[in-house]
Short mmCIF file of C-alpha atoms in Angstrom, two decimals:
data_model
loop_
_atom_site.label_atom_id
_atom_site.label_comp_id
_atom_site.label_asym_id
_atom_site.label_seq_id
_atom_site.Cartn_x
_atom_site.Cartn_y
_atom_site.Cartn_z
CA MET A 1259 2.84 20.41 27.63
CA LYS A 1260 1.21 17.01 26.59
CA SER A 1261 -2.49 17.39 27.12
CA ALA A 1262 -5.30 14.89 26.55
CA LEU A 1263 -3.58 11.97 27.83
CA VAL A 1264 -5.22 8.56 26.75
CA LEU A 1265 -4.27 6.08 29.30
CA LEU A 1266 -4.02 2.56 27.81
CA GLY A 1267 -4.24 -0.91 30.17
CA ILE A 1268 -0.93 -2.12 28.97
CA SER A 1269 2.65 -1.90 30.11
CA ALA A 1270 5.73 -1.43 28.13
CA SER A 1271 8.11 -4.60 28.19
CA CYS A 1272 10.88 -2.48 29.83
CA CYS A 1273 8.71 -1.31 32.81
CA SER A 1274 7.17 -2.60 36.10
CA ALA A 1275 3.86 -4.15 36.09
CA THR A 1276 2.40 -1.17 38.12
CA HIS A 1277 3.78 1.31 35.44
CA VAL A 1278 1.52 1.90 32.50
CA LEU A 1279 2.77 4.67 29.51
CA GLN A 1280 0.44 6.97 28.60
CA LEU A 1281 -0.40 8.01 24.94
CA SER A 1282 -0.94 11.59 24.79
CA GLN A 1283 -3.73 12.80 21.62
CA GLU A 1284 -0.49 13.74 19.77
CA ASP A 1285 0.79 10.29 19.90
CA LEU A 1286 -2.50 8.45 18.48
CA THR A 1287 -2.79 11.54 15.89
CA ARG A 1288 0.67 10.65 14.36
CA ALA A 1289 -0.25 6.95 14.75
CA PHE A 1290 -3.43 7.06 12.62
CA SER A 1291 -2.04 9.61 10.26
CA ALA A 1292 -0.49 8.01 7.25
CA LYS A 1293 1.19 11.13 5.96
CA PRO A 1294 2.05 14.25 7.43
CA GLY A 1295 0.31 17.26 5.96
CA SER A 1296 2.07 19.08 2.97
CA ASN A 1297 2.39 21.93 5.07
CA SER A 1298 4.07 19.95 7.99
CA ALA A 1299 7.53 20.56 8.94
CA LEU A 1300 8.06 16.78 8.41
CA ALA A 1301 6.95 17.14 4.73
CA ALA A 1302 9.65 17.02 2.15
CA ASP A 1303 9.06 18.54 -1.53
CA THR A 1304 11.68 15.99 -3.35
CA PRO A 1305 12.61 12.48 -2.67
CA SER A 1306 16.31 14.01 -1.85
CA SER A 1307 15.26 16.08 0.72
CA VAL A 1308 13.19 13.46 2.83
CA PHE A 1309 16.45 12.62 4.91
CA PRO A 1310 17.36 16.35 6.02
CA THR A 1311 13.59 17.37 6.31
CA ILE A 1312 13.39 14.58 9.01
CA ASN A 1313 17.19 15.76 10.51
CA ASN A 1314 15.83 19.30 10.98
CA TYR A 1315 12.95 18.00 12.91
CA LEU A 1316 15.15 15.40 14.96
CA ASN A 1317 17.79 18.33 15.83
CA LYS A 1318 14.44 20.61 17.55
CA ASN A 1319 12.91 17.52 18.92
CA VAL A 1320 15.77 15.82 20.56
CA LYS A 1321 17.47 18.68 22.05
CA GLU A 1322 14.16 20.18 23.60
CA LEU A 1323 14.68 16.67 25.63
CA GLY A 1324 17.99 17.86 26.47
CA GLY A 1325 19.19 14.96 24.15
CA SER A 1326 22.19 14.73 21.87
CA LEU A 1327 22.29 13.17 18.03
CA VAL A 1328 25.13 11.01 16.67
CA PRO A 1329 25.53 10.86 12.52
CA CYS A 1330 24.53 7.69 11.30
CA GLU A 1331 27.99 7.18 9.50
CA GLU A 1332 29.51 7.16 13.09
CA LEU A 1333 27.88 3.86 13.84
CA THR A 1334 28.22 0.33 13.55
CA HIS A 1335 25.35 -2.01 12.58
CA THR A 1336 25.78 -3.32 16.18
CA GLN A 1337 25.70 0.03 17.54
CA ILE A 1338 22.54 0.89 15.57
CA ASP A 1339 20.80 -2.59 16.66
CA GLU A 1340 21.59 -1.61 20.46
CA ILE A 1341 19.78 2.02 20.11
CA ALA A 1342 16.81 -0.04 18.29
CA ASN A 1343 16.77 -2.54 20.69
CA LYS A 1344 16.58 -0.29 23.50
CA VAL A 1345 13.68 1.81 21.58
CA GLN A 1346 11.76 -1.63 21.25
CA MET A 1347 12.11 -2.51 24.77
CA LYS A 1348 9.88 0.57 25.54
CA SER A 1349 7.51 0.12 22.40
CA VAL A 1350 3.69 -0.03 23.02
CA PRO A 1351 1.89 -2.57 21.60
CA ALA A 1352 -1.53 -0.12 21.21
CA LEU A 1353 0.73 1.48 18.78
CA MET A 1354 2.25 -1.78 17.00
CA ASP A 1355 -1.63 -2.92 16.51
CA ILE A 1356 -2.76 0.13 14.85
CA TYR A 1357 0.04 0.00 12.30
CA LYS A 1358 -0.68 -3.73 11.52
CA LYS A 1359 -4.03 -3.42 11.16
CA ARG A 1360 -4.14 -0.59 8.77
CA ASN A 1361 -1.09 -2.50 6.90
CA ASP A 1362 1.50 0.35 7.52
CA ASN A 1363 5.08 0.51 6.86
CA ARG A 1364 5.44 1.66 10.43
CA ALA A 1365 4.70 -1.76 11.84
CA PHE A 1366 7.92 -3.31 10.13
CA VAL A 1367 11.01 -4.14 12.32
CA SER A 1368 14.06 -5.89 11.09
CA PHE A 1369 17.40 -6.81 12.55
CA GLU A 1370 18.81 -8.55 9.63
CA GLY A 1371 22.24 -7.37 8.04
CA THR A 1372 24.50 -7.20 11.15
CA ASP A 1373 27.63 -8.33 9.64
CA GLU A 1374 30.81 -6.46 10.61
CA SER A 1375 33.02 -8.53 8.06
CA ASP A 1376 32.61 -6.29 5.12
CA LEU A 1377 33.21 -3.14 7.08
CA HIS A 1378 32.81 0.08 4.73
CA SER A 1379 31.81 -1.88 1.69
CA GLU A 1380 28.97 -0.36 -0.42
CA ARG A 1381 26.35 -2.90 0.99
CA TYR A 1382 27.56 -2.73 4.41
CA ASN A 1383 27.00 1.21 4.22
CA MET A 1384 23.68 0.78 2.52
CA THR A 1385 22.36 -1.59 5.08
CA ARG A 1386 23.53 0.83 7.77
CA ASP A 1387 21.55 3.67 6.47
CA GLY A 1388 18.81 1.65 6.39
CA LYS A 1389 19.18 0.52 9.81
CA CYS A 1390 19.61 4.38 10.88
CA ALA A 1391 16.35 5.11 9.13
CA GLN A 1392 14.64 2.43 10.77
CA ALA A 1393 15.82 3.22 14.23
CA VAL A 1394 14.61 6.91 13.57
CA MET A 1395 11.30 5.78 12.75
CA MET A 1396 11.10 3.29 15.87
CA TRP A 1397 11.84 6.37 17.79
CA ALA A 1398 9.34 8.64 16.61
CA HIS A 1399 6.19 5.84 16.07
CA HIS A 1400 6.76 3.20 18.45
CA ILE A 1401 7.02 5.03 21.64
CA PRO A 1402 5.49 8.12 23.45
CA TYR A 1403 6.50 11.04 24.23
CA GLU A 1404 7.27 9.39 27.99
CA ALA A 1405 9.56 6.75 26.85
CA ARG A 1406 11.53 9.17 24.65
CA ALA A 1407 12.33 11.30 27.75
CA ALA A 1408 13.06 8.15 29.67
CA LEU A 1409 15.84 6.87 27.08
CA ILE A 1410 17.58 10.45 26.61
CA GLY A 1411 17.61 10.47 30.70
CA GLU A 1412 19.57 6.88 30.16
CA GLY A 1413 22.21 8.66 28.06
CA MET A 1414 21.06 7.24 24.84
CA ARG A 1415 22.14 9.50 21.94
CA VAL A 1416 19.61 9.14 19.16
CA PRO A 1417 21.23 8.56 15.33
CA LEU A 1418 20.55 10.99 12.47
CA MET A 1419 19.11 10.08 9.17
CA PRO A 1420 22.12 9.04 6.74
CA LYS A 1421 23.75 11.80 4.33
CA THR A 1422 23.28 9.64 1.46
CA PRO A 1423 19.90 10.19 0.37
CA GLN A 1424 17.85 7.16 -0.87
CA THR A 1425 17.66 8.59 -4.38
CA ALA A 1426 21.49 8.13 -4.51
CA HIS A 1427 21.37 4.38 -4.76
CA GLN A 1428 20.71 2.97 -8.28
CA ASN A 1429 20.69 -0.61 -6.83
CA PRO A 1430 19.09 -0.51 -3.43
CA THR A 1431 19.11 -4.04 -2.04
CA PRO A 1432 15.41 -5.25 -0.83
CA LEU A 1433 16.70 -4.96 2.89
CA TYR A 1434 17.37 -1.60 2.24
CA SER A 1435 14.22 -0.92 0.55
CA LYS A 1436 12.26 -2.15 3.31
CA LEU A 1437 14.01 -0.37 6.03
CA VAL A 1438 13.74 2.86 4.52
CA SER A 1439 10.09 3.36 3.93
CA CYS A 1440 10.05 6.73 5.39
CA GLY A 1441 9.95 8.46 1.95
CA SER A 1442 6.96 6.97 1.17
CA CYS A 1443 5.31 9.09 3.55
CA HIS A 1444 7.28 11.98 4.04
CA TYR A 1445 7.53 12.89 0.44
CA THR A 1446 4.38 14.71 -0.37
CA ALA A 1447 5.25 15.89 -3.91
CA GLY A 1448 5.25 19.30 -2.72
CA ALA A 1449 2.69 21.66 -3.76
CA PRO A 1450 2.12 20.22 -7.82
CA GLY A 1451 -0.88 22.68 -8.31
CA PRO A 1452 -3.85 21.66 -10.03
CA PHE A 1453 -3.73 18.53 -12.10
CA THR A 1454 -5.04 18.48 -15.72
CA ASP A 1455 -7.25 15.19 -16.47
CA LYS A 1456 -4.30 13.84 -18.61
CA ALA A 1457 -1.94 13.66 -15.46
CA PHE A 1458 -4.45 11.57 -13.73
CA PRO A 1459 -3.99 7.65 -15.03
CA ARG A 1460 -6.59 5.82 -16.70
CA TRP A 1461 -8.07 2.40 -15.72
CA GLY A 1462 -4.86 0.32 -16.47
CA GLY A 1463 -2.76 2.50 -18.15
CA ASN A 1464 -2.11 6.09 -19.60
CA GLU A 1465 -3.79 8.51 -21.91
CA THR A 1466 -3.67 6.44 -24.73
CA THR A 1467 -4.63 3.14 -22.85
CA THR A 1468 -7.84 1.51 -23.82
CA GLN A 1469 -7.16 -2.19 -24.13
CA TYR A 1470 -4.90 -4.57 -22.34
CA SER A 1471 -4.59 -8.03 -20.44
CA VAL A 1472 -2.85 -8.60 -17.23
CA LYS A 1473 -2.98 -11.41 -14.08
CA VAL A 1474 -4.29 -10.30 -10.80
CA ASN A 1475 -3.69 -11.67 -7.41
CA MET A 1476 -6.94 -11.20 -5.57
CA THR A 1477 -7.53 -10.23 -2.02
CA ASP A 1478 -11.27 -10.10 -1.15
CA ILE A 1479 -11.57 -10.36 2.81
CA SER A 1480 -14.63 -8.12 2.52
CA ASP A 1481 -16.92 -10.16 0.15
CA SER A 1482 -14.99 -13.59 0.75
CA PRO A 1483 -13.54 -13.69 4.23
CA LYS A 1484 -13.08 -17.47 4.65
CA HIS A 1485 -11.11 -17.88 1.28
CA PRO A 1486 -10.02 -14.34 0.06
CA LYS A 1487 -7.18 -15.04 -2.10
CA TRP A 1488 -6.90 -16.40 -5.76
CA GLN A 1489 -6.06 -15.17 -9.04
CA PHE A 1490 -7.87 -14.04 -12.15
CA ASN A 1491 -6.67 -13.30 -15.75
CA TYR A 1492 -8.01 -9.79 -16.43
CA TYR A 1493 -9.06 -8.49 -20.22
CA TYR A 1494 -10.26 -5.03 -20.43
CA ASN A 1495 -11.52 -2.86 -23.67
CA ASP A 1496 -12.65 0.36 -22.89
CA ASP A 1497 -13.60 1.08 -26.74
CA LYS A 1498 -16.20 -1.80 -26.02
CA LYS A 1499 -17.03 -0.87 -22.62
CA ALA A 1500 -16.12 -4.64 -21.98
CA GLU A 1501 -14.02 -6.44 -19.60
CA ARG A 1502 -13.37 -10.35 -18.89
CA TYR A 1503 -12.45 -12.41 -15.66
CA GLU A 1504 -11.07 -15.89 -16.09
CA HIS A 1505 -11.05 -16.79 -12.17
CA GLN A 1506 -8.76 -19.50 -11.52
CA PRO A 1507 -9.04 -22.63 -9.16
CA GLY A 1508 -9.64 -21.46 -5.85
CA GLN A 1509 -11.80 -18.84 -6.43
CA ASP A 1510 -14.61 -17.23 -4.48
CA ASP A 1511 -15.78 -14.55 -6.08
CA GLU A 1512 -19.00 -12.79 -5.38
CA VAL A 1513 -20.35 -12.66 -9.14
CA CYS A 1514 -19.56 -16.61 -9.60
CA MET A 1515 -20.76 -17.52 -6.31
CA LYS A 1516 -23.80 -15.60 -5.30
CA ILE A 1517 -25.34 -14.97 -8.77
CA ALA A 1518 -24.33 -17.94 -10.90
CA THR A 1519 -25.85 -21.13 -9.38
CA GLY A 1520 -24.16 -24.88 -9.48
CA ILE A 1521 -20.90 -22.96 -9.41
CA GLU A 1522 -18.86 -25.00 -6.36
CA PHE A 1523 -16.38 -22.90 -4.31
CA GLY A 1524 -12.98 -23.24 -6.10
CA GLN A 1525 -14.13 -24.18 -9.42
CA PRO A 1526 -12.88 -21.81 -12.33
CA CYS A 1527 -15.19 -19.40 -13.33
CA THR A 1528 -15.32 -16.84 -16.35
CA VAL A 1529 -17.18 -13.41 -15.84
CA ILE A 1530 -17.95 -11.24 -18.88
CA PHE A 1531 -19.25 -7.77 -18.57
CA SER A 1532 -20.09 -7.64 -22.64
CA SER A 1533 -20.38 -4.70 -25.11
CA ASP A 1534 -24.16 -5.64 -25.24
CA GLU A 1535 -24.68 -4.70 -21.71
CA TRP A 1536 -25.20 -8.26 -20.31
CA THR A 1537 -23.23 -10.00 -17.99
CA TYR A 1538 -22.45 -13.73 -18.72
CA ILE A 1539 -21.05 -16.14 -15.98
CA SER A 1540 -19.94 -19.63 -16.86
CA SER A 1541 -17.90 -22.66 -15.38
CA PRO A 1542 -17.00 -25.67 -17.22
CA ASN A 1543 -19.36 -27.91 -14.63
CA ALA A 1544 -22.23 -25.13 -14.44
CA GLY A 1545 -22.66 -24.41 -17.84
CA CYS A 1546 -23.35 -20.69 -18.64
CA CYS A 1547 -26.07 -18.03 -17.52
CA LYS A 1548 -26.95 -14.10 -18.22
CA CYS A 1549 -27.74 -11.61 -15.80
CA SER A 1550 -29.75 -8.88 -16.27
CA LYS A 1551 -29.03 -6.32 -19.09
CA GLY A 1552 -27.36 -3.01 -17.89
CA LYS A 1553 -27.23 -4.12 -13.86
CA MET A 1554 -23.62 -4.62 -14.04
CA GLY A 1555 -20.73 -3.45 -16.42
CA ALA A 1556 -17.26 -2.56 -17.28
CA VAL A 1557 -14.81 -0.55 -14.85
CA ARG A 1558 -15.05 3.18 -16.63
CA SER A 1559 -11.35 4.01 -17.67
CA ASP A 1560 -11.96 7.79 -16.73
CA TRP A 1561 -13.32 7.03 -13.22
CA LEU A 1562 -9.82 9.01 -11.74
CA ARG A 1563 -10.88 12.04 -14.16
CA ASP A 1564 -14.14 13.50 -13.24
CA GLY A 1565 -12.35 16.26 -10.79
CA THR A 1566 -13.13 14.28 -7.58
CA ALA A 1567 -10.00 12.34 -7.36
CA LYS A 1568 -6.75 13.39 -5.75
CA SER A 1569 -2.73 13.03 -5.86
CA LEU A 1570 -1.38 11.37 -2.44
CA GLY A 1571 2.14 11.85 -4.11
CA ASN A 1572 4.52 8.85 -3.84
CA THR A 1573 4.41 5.53 -1.76
CA THR A 1574 6.34 2.34 -1.82
CA ILE A 1575 4.62 -1.45 -2.62
CA ASN A 1576 6.91 -4.24 -2.70
CA GLY A 1577 10.14 -2.13 -2.99
CA GLN A 1578 8.90 0.18 -5.81
CA VAL A 1579 8.35 3.40 -5.49
CA VAL A 1580 4.55 4.17 -7.00
CA ASN A 1581 2.29 7.20 -7.65
CA GLU A 1582 -1.08 6.85 -5.19
CA TRP A 1583 -4.38 8.47 -6.23
CA PHE A 1584 -7.44 8.75 -3.95
CA LYS A 1585 -11.09 9.03 -4.93
CA GLN A 1586 -13.90 8.66 -2.25
CA GLY A 1587 -16.64 6.78 -3.31
CA ALA A 1588 -19.09 4.44 -1.66
CA SER A 1589 -15.79 3.57 -0.19
CA ASP A 1590 -12.15 4.84 0.03
CA ASN A 1591 -10.97 4.04 -3.71
CA HIS A 1592 -6.90 3.75 -3.66
CA TYR A 1593 -5.40 3.17 -7.06
CA TYR A 1594 -1.44 2.92 -7.58
CA ASN A 1595 0.80 3.05 -10.57
CA LEU A 1596 4.59 2.93 -11.66
CA PRO A 1597 5.90 6.37 -12.51
CA ASP A 1598 6.52 5.49 -16.09
CA ALA A 1599 5.40 6.83 -18.92
CA ALA A 1600 2.93 3.92 -19.52
CA MET A 1601 1.54 4.58 -16.06
CA THR A 1602 1.76 0.52 -15.40
CA PRO A 1603 -0.96 -0.48 -12.83
CA VAL A 1604 0.47 -1.80 -9.59
CA ARG A 1605 -2.67 -2.10 -7.18
CA PHE A 1606 -6.27 -1.19 -6.40
CA MET A 1607 -7.40 -1.02 -3.31
CA GLU A 1608 -10.58 -0.01 -1.31
CA HIS A 1609 -12.08 -0.91 2.49
CA LYS A 1610 -15.55 -2.22 1.19
CA ASN A 1611 -17.80 -2.00 3.80
CA GLY A 1612 -14.95 -1.14 6.17
CA VAL A 1613 -13.04 -4.32 5.05
CA LEU A 1614 -10.16 -5.01 2.79
CA LYS A 1615 -10.82 -5.55 -1.14
CA GLN A 1616 -7.40 -5.34 -3.44
CA TRP A 1617 -6.24 -5.80 -6.60
CA ASP A 1618 -2.35 -6.62 -7.20
CA PHE A 1619 -1.65 -6.28 -10.76
CA LEU A 1620 1.19 -8.55 -11.74
CA ILE A 1621 3.45 -6.03 -13.61
CA GLU A 1622 5.47 -8.66 -15.60
CA THR A 1623 2.04 -9.78 -17.20
CA TYR A 1624 0.85 -6.68 -18.45
CA ALA A 1625 0.08 -6.33 -21.90
CA PRO A 1626 -1.34 -3.08 -23.23
CA GLY A 1627 -2.43 -3.16 -26.73
CA PRO A 1628 -5.68 -4.56 -28.58
CA GLN A 1629 -7.50 -7.78 -27.20
CA PRO A 1630 -9.53 -10.35 -29.59
CA ASP A 1631 -12.83 -8.99 -29.63
CA SER A 1632 -14.02 -12.95 -29.20
CA LEU A 1633 -13.26 -12.36 -25.35
CA PHE A 1634 -15.85 -9.79 -24.64
CA GLU A 1635 -18.89 -11.53 -26.75
CA LYS A 1636 -21.73 -13.49 -25.64
CA PRO A 1637 -20.40 -17.21 -25.04
CA ALA A 1638 -22.09 -20.30 -26.93
CA ASN A 1639 -25.38 -21.79 -25.04
CA CYS A 1640 -25.75 -19.08 -22.70
CA ASP A 1641 -29.26 -17.92 -23.12
CA ASN A 1642 -30.64 -18.89 -19.90
CA SER A 1643 -30.98 -16.09 -16.87
CA CYS A 1644 -29.07 -16.60 -13.78
CA LYS A 1645 -31.67 -17.66 -11.15
CA SER A 1646 -30.69 -15.17 -8.36
CA ALA A 1647 -33.06 -12.54 -7.71
CA PHE A 1648 -30.52 -9.89 -8.83
CA CYS A 1649 -30.95 -11.04 -12.42
CA LEU A 1650 -34.74 -11.38 -12.68
#
C-alpha cells in the first residue's frame, strides 16, 4: 500500500536504536506541499467548513487503521497533552526540518494553557479546541504512516477537530490563533473563478491607492546574510513612478552598500527612485551620488495585474488572516494583504536566488494618501555619479 519508501538515517525518539522509521513518498509529498490541492478531499470551500472537512478525512483514515476517534469536547487539556506527547515521541526529525526550513506553520508545537481550574470557561474551551487542532496536525504531519499504525495498536484514540469552527470566535486568544493554523492551508477559497484585474491588489493597497507611506521590517538573508534585519521608512508615489527608502541605523541594504561609496555598515541611508528616472543615494556622512538614468526604478503598482499572477486563498500571518497572491518571476513572489476594503499590505516575500528576502509592513504605520512631492525629488548637491561600475 505504501510504495516508494525513503529510508532516513534517523530513529524516532520512542524507538530502539536499531529501528529506523521510514517515510513513504506520500509522507514526503505531504510535507513539501504547503496546501492541499483545490480538488483534494482535505480542501475546504469555506473557513467554517475546515474542521468538518478534516474530520471527514479522519473518520476514513483512522478507521482504515482499525482505530477509534474521540470528540474533542470530551477531552480535558491534560488528556489532549498526553495524546500530543505520544505523537511527539514518534515524530521524525526529518519532517520537522522540512517545516522549519520552509517557515511552515506545521513546525509550531505548544503545550501552554494546561489549567483545569477554569474548567469549561470560554477561555478553557477555546484552548482545548486549539489543542485538539494541534494534536490532529501533529498526527497528520509529524509522524509517518508506520508510527500512526503503531499508536493505534497501542490503543490511542485520535481526537476529532472541535465542533466550534474557528470563525465562531470573535476574540480568539493569541495561543488559540497559533494552535489553529490549519485554516490557513485547508481553506483554499473554493473555486473562485477567473479574477478580474480589480480583484488583485495594487502594490500597497486597493484600486484607488496610488500613494502611501509605511514603516517596514526588512529581512534580507539573500543580499545581506550577515546583517539581514533592519527597518526602513517607505514612501510610494505611483503617479510620479517614484519611491523613497529611508534605511535606518543598522541597515545593510544592497543599493546603499554596493552601489554608493563611503557609506559604512549600519549608517542611515536614503535611496530615491525619482520621477526623473535617476536613482539618488545619500547618507549623512558620505554625502549623495546618483546612479545612471533608467537602470533602476520604482515598483510597478500593477505588477500583480498582468494576468500571470494567481490567488492562493487565505493564510495566517502573526495571527491575522490574510489574502495571499503569487506571481512567478525571476523568483517566487508572494504578496499578502488584509481582507479589508483598503487591501492593507502585510508582507512581500520572495526567495531571491533561493534565499529569503521579506518585507513586513507595520500595519499601524500604514498611511495611504498624498505624499509630499519633495520626498521624491533630486536632493541638493547630488550631481556626482556613484563610482560603482553599475552606474557608469
